[in-house]
mmCIF file of C-alpha atoms in Angstrom:
data_model
loop_
_atom_site.group_PDB
_atom_site.id
_atom_site.type_symbol
_atom_site.label_atom_id
_atom_site.label_comp_id
_atom_site.label_asym_id
_atom_site.label_seq_id
_atom_site.Cartn_x
_atom_site.Cartn_y
_atom_site.Cartn_z
ATOM 1 C CA UNK A 1 20.939 -1.208 9.091
ATOM 2 C CA UNK A 2 21.009 -3.561 6.070
ATOM 3 C CA UNK A 3 17.472 -3.791 4.670
ATOM 4 C CA UNK A 4 16.195 -6.039 1.891
ATOM 5 C CA UNK A 5 13.147 -4.664 0.072
ATOM 6 C CA UNK A 6 10.856 -6.159 -2.553
ATOM 7 C CA UNK A 7 8.912 -3.964 -4.954
ATOM 8 C CA UNK A 8 11.401 -1.092 -4.951
ATOM 9 C CA UNK A 9 10.854 -0.478 -8.662
ATOM 10 C CA UNK A 10 7.124 0.024 -8.070
ATOM 11 C CA UNK A 11 5.104 3.014 -6.935
ATOM 12 C CA UNK A 12 5.103 2.642 -3.154
ATOM 13 C CA UNK A 13 8.267 0.555 -2.896
ATOM 14 C CA UNK A 14 10.404 3.068 -4.771
ATOM 15 C CA UNK A 15 9.455 5.886 -2.410
ATOM 16 C CA UNK A 16 9.996 3.646 0.612
ATOM 17 C CA UNK A 17 13.453 2.659 -0.682
ATOM 18 C CA UNK A 18 14.288 6.314 -1.294
ATOM 19 C CA UNK A 19 13.324 7.241 2.282
ATOM 20 C CA UNK A 20 15.280 4.313 3.735
ATOM 21 C CA UNK A 21 18.417 5.317 1.816
ATOM 22 C CA UNK A 22 17.960 8.921 2.913
ATOM 23 C CA UNK A 23 17.707 7.747 6.525
ATOM 24 C CA UNK A 24 21.174 6.212 6.217
ATOM 25 C CA UNK A 25 20.304 2.544 5.789
ATOM 26 C CA UNK A 26 22.001 0.127 3.405
ATOM 27 C CA UNK A 27 19.191 -0.908 1.076
ATOM 28 C CA UNK A 28 19.281 -4.028 -1.061
ATOM 29 C CA UNK A 29 16.414 -4.335 -3.543
ATOM 30 C CA UNK A 30 14.951 -7.185 -5.555
ATOM 31 C CA UNK A 31 15.006 -6.406 -9.304
ATOM 32 C CA UNK A 32 13.489 -8.763 -11.837
ATOM 33 C CA UNK A 33 14.570 -6.877 -14.987
ATOM 34 C CA UNK A 34 17.287 -4.554 -16.257
ATOM 35 C CA UNK A 35 14.818 -1.675 -16.104
ATOM 36 C CA UNK A 36 14.020 -2.464 -12.470
ATOM 37 C CA UNK A 37 17.728 -2.736 -11.675
ATOM 38 C CA UNK A 38 18.402 0.682 -13.174
ATOM 39 C CA UNK A 39 15.563 2.219 -11.215
ATOM 40 C CA UNK A 40 16.544 0.822 -7.810
ATOM 41 C CA UNK A 41 20.204 1.667 -8.335
ATOM 42 C CA UNK A 42 19.116 5.180 -9.221
ATOM 43 C CA UNK A 43 17.510 5.359 -5.786
ATOM 44 C CA UNK A 44 20.803 4.473 -4.131
ATOM 45 C CA UNK A 45 19.986 0.804 -3.474
ATOM 46 C CA UNK A 46 21.955 -2.271 -4.468
ATOM 47 C CA UNK A 47 20.078 -4.544 -6.866
ATOM 48 C CA UNK A 48 19.660 -8.302 -6.399
ATOM 49 C CA UNK A 49 18.471 -9.997 -9.620
ATOM 50 C CA UNK A 50 15.302 -12.040 -9.212
ATOM 51 C CA UNK A 51 11.547 -12.060 -8.818
ATOM 52 C CA UNK A 52 9.010 -13.189 -6.251
ATOM 53 C CA UNK A 53 9.100 -16.765 -7.554
ATOM 54 C CA UNK A 54 12.874 -17.031 -7.016
ATOM 55 C CA UNK A 55 12.577 -18.407 -3.509
ATOM 56 C CA UNK A 56 16.248 -19.243 -2.997
ATOM 57 C CA UNK A 57 17.181 -15.674 -3.956
ATOM 58 C CA UNK A 58 14.631 -14.302 -1.489
ATOM 59 C CA UNK A 59 15.801 -16.592 1.285
ATOM 60 C CA UNK A 60 19.444 -15.687 0.771
ATOM 61 C CA UNK A 61 18.828 -11.963 0.556
ATOM 62 C CA UNK A 62 16.736 -12.043 3.734
ATOM 63 C CA UNK A 63 19.430 -14.034 5.541
ATOM 64 C CA UNK A 64 21.993 -11.343 4.690
ATOM 65 C CA UNK A 65 19.768 -8.542 5.999
ATOM 66 C CA UNK A 66 18.754 -7.259 9.401
ATOM 67 C CA UNK A 67 15.305 -6.278 8.181
ATOM 68 C CA UNK A 68 12.960 -7.097 5.311
ATOM 69 C CA UNK A 69 10.390 -4.719 3.824
ATOM 70 C CA UNK A 70 7.878 -6.420 1.523
ATOM 71 C CA UNK A 71 6.013 -4.023 -0.770
ATOM 72 C CA UNK A 72 5.847 -6.025 -4.027
ATOM 73 C CA UNK A 73 2.368 -7.002 -5.206
ATOM 74 C CA UNK A 74 0.434 -7.495 -8.430
ATOM 75 C CA UNK A 75 -3.279 -7.345 -7.713
ATOM 76 C CA UNK A 76 -4.066 -8.258 -11.318
ATOM 77 C CA UNK A 77 -2.224 -11.600 -11.111
ATOM 78 C CA UNK A 78 -4.731 -14.390 -10.369
ATOM 79 C CA UNK A 79 -1.912 -16.428 -8.799
ATOM 80 C CA UNK A 80 -0.868 -13.653 -6.413
ATOM 81 C CA UNK A 81 -2.275 -15.403 -3.354
ATOM 82 C CA UNK A 82 -0.085 -18.448 -3.935
ATOM 83 C CA UNK A 83 2.913 -16.271 -4.836
ATOM 84 C CA UNK A 84 2.471 -14.199 -1.684
ATOM 85 C CA UNK A 85 2.319 -17.266 0.542
ATOM 86 C CA UNK A 86 5.489 -18.795 -0.888
ATOM 87 C CA UNK A 87 7.334 -15.454 -1.007
ATOM 88 C CA UNK A 88 6.613 -14.770 2.649
ATOM 89 C CA UNK A 89 7.624 -18.289 3.633
ATOM 90 C CA UNK A 90 11.011 -17.858 1.933
ATOM 91 C CA UNK A 91 11.637 -14.368 3.337
ATOM 92 C CA UNK A 92 10.657 -15.346 6.874
ATOM 93 C CA UNK A 93 12.682 -18.539 6.683
ATOM 94 C CA UNK A 94 15.773 -16.580 5.648
ATOM 95 C CA UNK A 95 15.481 -13.726 8.125
ATOM 96 C CA UNK A 96 17.516 -14.373 11.240
ATOM 97 C CA UNK A 97 16.273 -14.459 14.828
ATOM 98 C CA UNK A 98 15.353 -10.960 15.977
ATOM 99 C CA UNK A 99 15.201 -9.527 12.462
ATOM 100 C CA UNK A 100 12.542 -6.995 11.562
ATOM 101 C CA UNK A 101 9.864 -7.577 8.954
ATOM 102 C CA UNK A 102 7.538 -4.874 7.632
ATOM 103 C CA UNK A 103 4.597 -6.199 5.616
ATOM 104 C CA UNK A 104 2.498 -4.102 3.249
ATOM 105 C CA UNK A 105 -1.218 -4.657 3.651
ATOM 106 C CA UNK A 106 -4.229 -2.520 2.813
ATOM 107 C CA UNK A 107 -7.252 -0.929 4.427
ATOM 108 C CA UNK A 108 -9.297 -3.129 2.110
ATOM 109 C CA UNK A 109 -8.753 -6.049 4.483
ATOM 110 C CA UNK A 110 -11.532 -4.567 6.632
ATOM 111 C CA UNK A 111 -15.156 -5.408 5.869
ATOM 112 C CA UNK A 112 -17.290 -2.590 4.499
ATOM 113 C CA UNK A 113 -18.309 -0.535 7.538
ATOM 114 C CA UNK A 114 -20.539 1.859 5.551
ATOM 115 C CA UNK A 115 -18.774 4.908 6.906
ATOM 116 C CA UNK A 116 -17.952 3.719 10.425
ATOM 117 C CA UNK A 117 -14.312 4.185 11.423
ATOM 118 C CA UNK A 118 -12.152 1.113 11.932
ATOM 119 C CA UNK A 119 -9.048 0.653 14.058
ATOM 120 C CA UNK A 120 -6.597 -2.232 14.073
ATOM 121 C CA UNK A 121 -8.601 -4.226 16.629
ATOM 122 C CA UNK A 122 -11.532 -4.640 14.247
ATOM 123 C CA UNK A 123 -11.595 -8.307 13.154
ATOM 124 C CA UNK A 124 -10.621 -9.144 9.592
ATOM 125 C CA UNK A 125 -11.147 -12.420 7.771
ATOM 126 C CA UNK A 126 -10.356 -13.732 4.278
ATOM 127 C CA UNK A 127 -14.034 -14.505 3.761
ATOM 128 C CA UNK A 128 -15.093 -10.842 4.075
ATOM 129 C CA UNK A 129 -12.094 -9.064 2.547
ATOM 130 C CA UNK A 130 -11.695 -7.950 -1.083
ATOM 131 C CA UNK A 131 -7.999 -8.834 -0.599
ATOM 132 C CA UNK A 132 -8.171 -12.177 1.217
ATOM 133 C CA UNK A 133 -4.543 -13.132 0.638
ATOM 134 C CA UNK A 134 -3.456 -9.941 2.374
ATOM 135 C CA UNK A 135 -5.293 -11.109 5.502
ATOM 136 C CA UNK A 136 -3.526 -14.455 5.212
ATOM 137 C CA UNK A 137 -0.203 -12.710 4.599
ATOM 138 C CA UNK A 138 -0.645 -10.617 7.725
ATOM 139 C CA UNK A 139 -1.275 -13.740 9.760
ATOM 140 C CA UNK A 140 1.753 -15.458 8.262
ATOM 141 C CA UNK A 141 4.049 -12.586 9.231
ATOM 142 C CA UNK A 142 2.631 -12.112 12.729
ATOM 143 C CA UNK A 143 2.808 -15.846 13.452
ATOM 144 C CA UNK A 144 6.572 -15.941 12.786
ATOM 145 C CA UNK A 145 7.767 -15.813 16.358
ATOM 146 C CA UNK A 146 11.460 -15.385 15.565
ATOM 147 C CA UNK A 147 11.069 -11.946 13.945
ATOM 148 C CA UNK A 148 9.639 -8.569 14.937
ATOM 149 C CA UNK A 149 6.770 -8.195 12.484
ATOM 150 C CA UNK A 150 4.909 -4.999 11.645
ATOM 151 C CA UNK A 151 1.885 -4.906 9.346
ATOM 152 C CA UNK A 152 1.004 -1.597 7.700
ATOM 153 C CA UNK A 153 -2.583 -1.319 6.454
ATOM 154 C CA UNK A 154 -2.468 1.580 4.022
ATOM 155 C CA UNK A 155 -5.418 3.713 2.982
ATOM 156 C CA UNK A 156 -5.725 4.991 -0.604
ATOM 157 C CA UNK A 157 -2.168 5.980 -1.473
ATOM 158 C CA UNK A 158 -1.653 9.117 -3.551
ATOM 159 C CA UNK A 159 1.072 11.603 -4.440
ATOM 160 C CA UNK A 160 3.905 11.941 -6.958
ATOM 161 C CA UNK A 161 1.350 11.489 -9.721
ATOM 162 C CA UNK A 162 0.853 7.814 -8.837
ATOM 163 C CA UNK A 163 -1.933 5.473 -7.637
ATOM 164 C CA UNK A 164 -3.654 3.050 -9.984
ATOM 165 C CA UNK A 165 -7.117 4.251 -8.973
ATOM 166 C CA UNK A 166 -6.402 7.955 -9.435
ATOM 167 C CA UNK A 167 -4.481 7.407 -12.657
ATOM 168 C CA UNK A 168 -7.404 5.331 -13.941
ATOM 169 C CA UNK A 169 -9.952 8.039 -13.144
ATOM 170 C CA UNK A 170 -7.788 10.711 -14.759
ATOM 171 C CA UNK A 171 -7.254 8.544 -17.836
ATOM 172 C CA UNK A 172 -11.009 7.966 -18.101
ATOM 173 C CA UNK A 173 -11.567 11.710 -18.074
ATOM 174 C CA UNK A 174 -8.899 12.430 -20.654
ATOM 175 C CA UNK A 175 -9.807 9.683 -23.076
ATOM 176 C CA UNK A 176 -13.520 9.169 -22.493
ATOM 177 C CA UNK A 177 -14.730 12.556 -21.320
ATOM 178 C CA UNK A 178 -16.357 11.151 -18.181
ATOM 179 C CA UNK A 179 -15.150 10.100 -14.739
ATOM 180 C CA UNK A 180 -17.426 7.542 -13.039
ATOM 181 C CA UNK A 181 -18.479 7.035 -9.437
ATOM 182 C CA UNK A 182 -21.052 4.615 -8.063
ATOM 183 C CA UNK A 183 -24.475 5.675 -6.778
ATOM 184 C CA UNK A 184 -24.446 8.991 -4.926
ATOM 185 C CA UNK A 185 -20.694 8.682 -4.277
ATOM 186 C CA UNK A 186 -21.126 9.743 -0.660
ATOM 187 C CA UNK A 187 -19.003 6.878 0.653
ATOM 188 C CA UNK A 188 -15.822 8.391 2.132
ATOM 189 C CA UNK A 189 -12.312 6.963 1.864
ATOM 190 C CA UNK A 190 -9.234 7.579 3.944
ATOM 191 C CA UNK A 191 -6.017 8.346 2.095
ATOM 192 C CA UNK A 192 -2.304 8.764 2.717
ATOM 193 C CA UNK A 193 0.405 10.592 0.778
ATOM 194 C CA UNK A 194 3.066 8.183 -0.477
ATOM 195 C CA UNK A 195 5.854 10.190 1.190
ATOM 196 C CA UNK A 196 4.040 10.164 4.537
ATOM 197 C CA UNK A 197 3.511 6.421 4.117
ATOM 198 C CA UNK A 198 7.226 5.912 3.386
ATOM 199 C CA UNK A 199 8.096 7.825 6.553
ATOM 200 C CA UNK A 200 5.983 5.330 8.508
ATOM 201 C CA UNK A 201 7.949 2.429 6.991
ATOM 202 C CA UNK A 202 11.197 3.999 8.132
ATOM 203 C CA UNK A 203 9.807 4.437 11.640
ATOM 204 C CA UNK A 204 8.546 0.842 11.690
ATOM 205 C CA UNK A 205 11.916 -0.576 10.593
ATOM 206 C CA UNK A 206 13.760 1.447 13.208
ATOM 207 C CA UNK A 207 11.357 0.588 16.050
ATOM 208 C CA UNK A 208 11.492 -2.995 17.284
ATOM 209 C CA UNK A 209 7.955 -3.874 18.303
ATOM 210 C CA UNK A 210 6.877 -7.409 17.410
ATOM 211 C CA UNK A 211 3.314 -8.249 16.513
ATOM 212 C CA UNK A 212 2.218 -4.727 15.622
ATOM 213 C CA UNK A 213 -0.522 -3.821 13.135
ATOM 214 C CA UNK A 214 -0.950 -0.149 12.234
ATOM 215 C CA UNK A 215 -3.293 1.745 9.939
ATOM 216 C CA UNK A 216 -1.711 4.382 7.695
ATOM 217 C CA UNK A 217 -4.017 7.286 6.893
ATOM 218 C CA UNK A 218 -4.161 11.042 7.218
ATOM 219 C CA UNK A 219 -7.066 12.701 9.018
ATOM 220 C CA UNK A 220 -8.731 13.641 5.717
ATOM 221 C CA UNK A 221 -11.699 11.577 4.523
ATOM 222 C CA UNK A 222 -12.950 12.166 1.017
ATOM 223 C CA UNK A 223 -16.228 11.076 -0.623
ATOM 224 C CA UNK A 224 -15.736 9.137 -3.838
ATOM 225 C CA UNK A 225 -17.923 11.616 -5.684
ATOM 226 C CA UNK A 226 -15.570 14.458 -4.761
ATOM 227 C CA UNK A 227 -12.567 12.437 -5.918
ATOM 228 C CA UNK A 228 -14.310 11.773 -9.247
ATOM 229 C CA UNK A 229 -15.378 15.412 -9.612
ATOM 230 C CA UNK A 230 -11.849 16.624 -8.900
ATOM 231 C CA UNK A 231 -10.363 14.203 -11.428
ATOM 232 C CA UNK A 232 -12.973 15.343 -13.937
ATOM 233 C CA UNK A 233 -12.165 19.006 -13.311
ATOM 234 C CA UNK A 234 -8.495 18.259 -13.851
ATOM 235 C CA UNK A 235 -9.189 16.801 -17.289
ATOM 236 C CA UNK A 236 -12.081 18.961 -18.460
ATOM 237 C CA UNK A 237 -14.393 15.956 -18.220
ATOM 238 C CA UNK A 238 -17.711 15.347 -16.456
ATOM 239 C CA UNK A 239 -18.204 13.216 -13.353
ATOM 240 C CA UNK A 240 -21.065 10.766 -13.869
ATOM 241 C CA UNK A 241 -22.947 8.494 -11.516
ATOM 242 C CA UNK A 242 -23.315 4.841 -12.470
ATOM 243 C CA UNK A 243 -25.500 2.202 -10.904
ATOM 244 C CA UNK A 244 -23.585 -0.674 -9.389
ATOM 245 C CA UNK A 245 -24.669 -2.873 -12.300
ATOM 246 C CA UNK A 246 -23.424 -0.308 -14.832
ATOM 247 C CA UNK A 247 -20.192 0.040 -12.865
ATOM 248 C CA UNK A 248 -19.556 -3.700 -12.831
ATOM 249 C CA UNK A 249 -20.177 -3.849 -16.583
ATOM 250 C CA UNK A 250 -17.695 -1.019 -17.140
ATOM 251 C CA UNK A 251 -15.062 -1.697 -14.476
ATOM 252 C CA UNK A 252 -15.540 -5.251 -13.280
ATOM 253 C CA UNK A 253 -14.988 -6.070 -9.570
ATOM 254 C CA UNK A 254 -13.436 -2.638 -8.971
ATOM 255 C CA UNK A 255 -16.916 -1.095 -9.067
ATOM 256 C CA UNK A 256 -18.033 -2.935 -5.923
ATOM 257 C CA UNK A 257 -14.839 -1.888 -4.151
ATOM 258 C CA UNK A 258 -15.582 1.747 -4.981
ATOM 259 C CA UNK A 259 -18.844 1.574 -3.024
ATOM 260 C CA UNK A 260 -17.079 0.702 0.219
ATOM 261 C CA UNK A 261 -16.432 3.047 3.138
ATOM 262 C CA UNK A 262 -14.268 2.014 6.079
ATOM 263 C CA UNK A 263 -12.342 5.132 7.173
ATOM 264 C CA UNK A 264 -9.157 4.273 9.051
ATOM 265 C CA UNK A 265 -8.199 5.347 12.555
ATOM 266 C CA UNK A 266 -4.414 5.798 12.404
ATOM 267 C CA UNK A 267 -3.900 6.931 16.002
ATOM 268 C CA UNK A 268 -1.897 3.805 16.870
ATOM 269 C CA UNK A 269 0.813 4.675 14.316
ATOM 270 C CA UNK A 270 0.961 8.158 15.736
ATOM 271 C CA UNK A 271 1.183 6.865 19.295
ATOM 272 C CA UNK A 272 3.718 4.068 18.739
ATOM 273 C CA UNK A 273 5.953 5.645 16.123
ATOM 274 C CA UNK A 274 5.387 9.376 16.536
ATOM 275 C CA UNK A 275 4.138 9.357 12.943
ATOM 276 C CA UNK A 276 2.597 12.630 11.797
ATOM 277 C CA UNK A 277 1.407 12.976 8.172
ATOM 278 C CA UNK A 278 2.368 16.410 6.883
ATOM 279 C CA UNK A 279 2.005 16.369 3.092
ATOM 280 C CA UNK A 280 -0.850 18.039 1.186
ATOM 281 C CA UNK A 281 -4.219 16.283 1.321
ATOM 282 C CA UNK A 282 -5.660 14.232 -1.523
ATOM 283 C CA UNK A 283 -7.825 16.939 -3.082
ATOM 284 C CA UNK A 284 -5.071 19.553 -2.816
ATOM 285 C CA UNK A 285 -2.601 17.179 -4.421
ATOM 286 C CA UNK A 286 -5.045 16.493 -7.255
ATOM 287 C CA UNK A 287 -5.873 20.136 -7.920
ATOM 288 C CA UNK A 288 -2.517 21.882 -7.460
ATOM 289 C CA UNK A 289 0.091 19.172 -6.871
ATOM 290 C CA UNK A 290 1.708 16.365 -8.813
ATOM 291 C CA UNK A 291 -1.400 15.319 -10.746
ATOM 292 C CA UNK A 292 -2.119 18.832 -11.971
ATOM 293 C CA UNK A 293 1.488 19.135 -13.114
ATOM 294 C CA UNK A 294 1.640 15.811 -14.965
#
């Protein structure tokens, strides 16, 4: 199958592209720089020059593909909501009738459930989500009746030494001597290894099931305090508790996000796609895996 992917030079997208190539698909990847082109070609994909604002490029690449996988995102860009809307419009407009579209969302679309598990039927709304444009993006994809759309709501992604959150905690320990968590840090997060997540993308592309939303998470749930303590142990630092006010002063809006707890029920992905996470858990990966080796 010919698949067009955005974000293949990034953390998640690169692993997804690698898995798609390994599964025998012809992968065409958006690349906005020479460095990005070199990376995606190194994965075995064909590069298409352009970025998310190049709507004609997106439309044409989608029209030449049988499936689109959209993983590109920049959460730090204040214009990302507008970019996402226009990017999706171009990709969906280009993709032919019956094409497959896999959209990358996040478990952060759910409201804070204070430890209660959420499945895909739990209502989400832009007004209550830390990532409102992801809720809107999901709706945009699922409302496109001419394509088979799948939304993947990923838990905290880890593995291969990546993840902005984990890298940030490790960097704080190495350079500042402390790794912060908020309050008692008892709030538990779901997580998913990046290679297990990529395997779910492959299954979603190969399974034509329109209008599907699936959570992506392993069975492990980890309190934020334990994550911070493990990152601290890795760097010889000390895990420290901050009040929410102290956290906001130090980390900005991220601090409030770190107090959330909405563990994900991923049984639908297992049932529909036969998906079975098999990589090491988050704490094992931190203590003896890619993070310990980096």
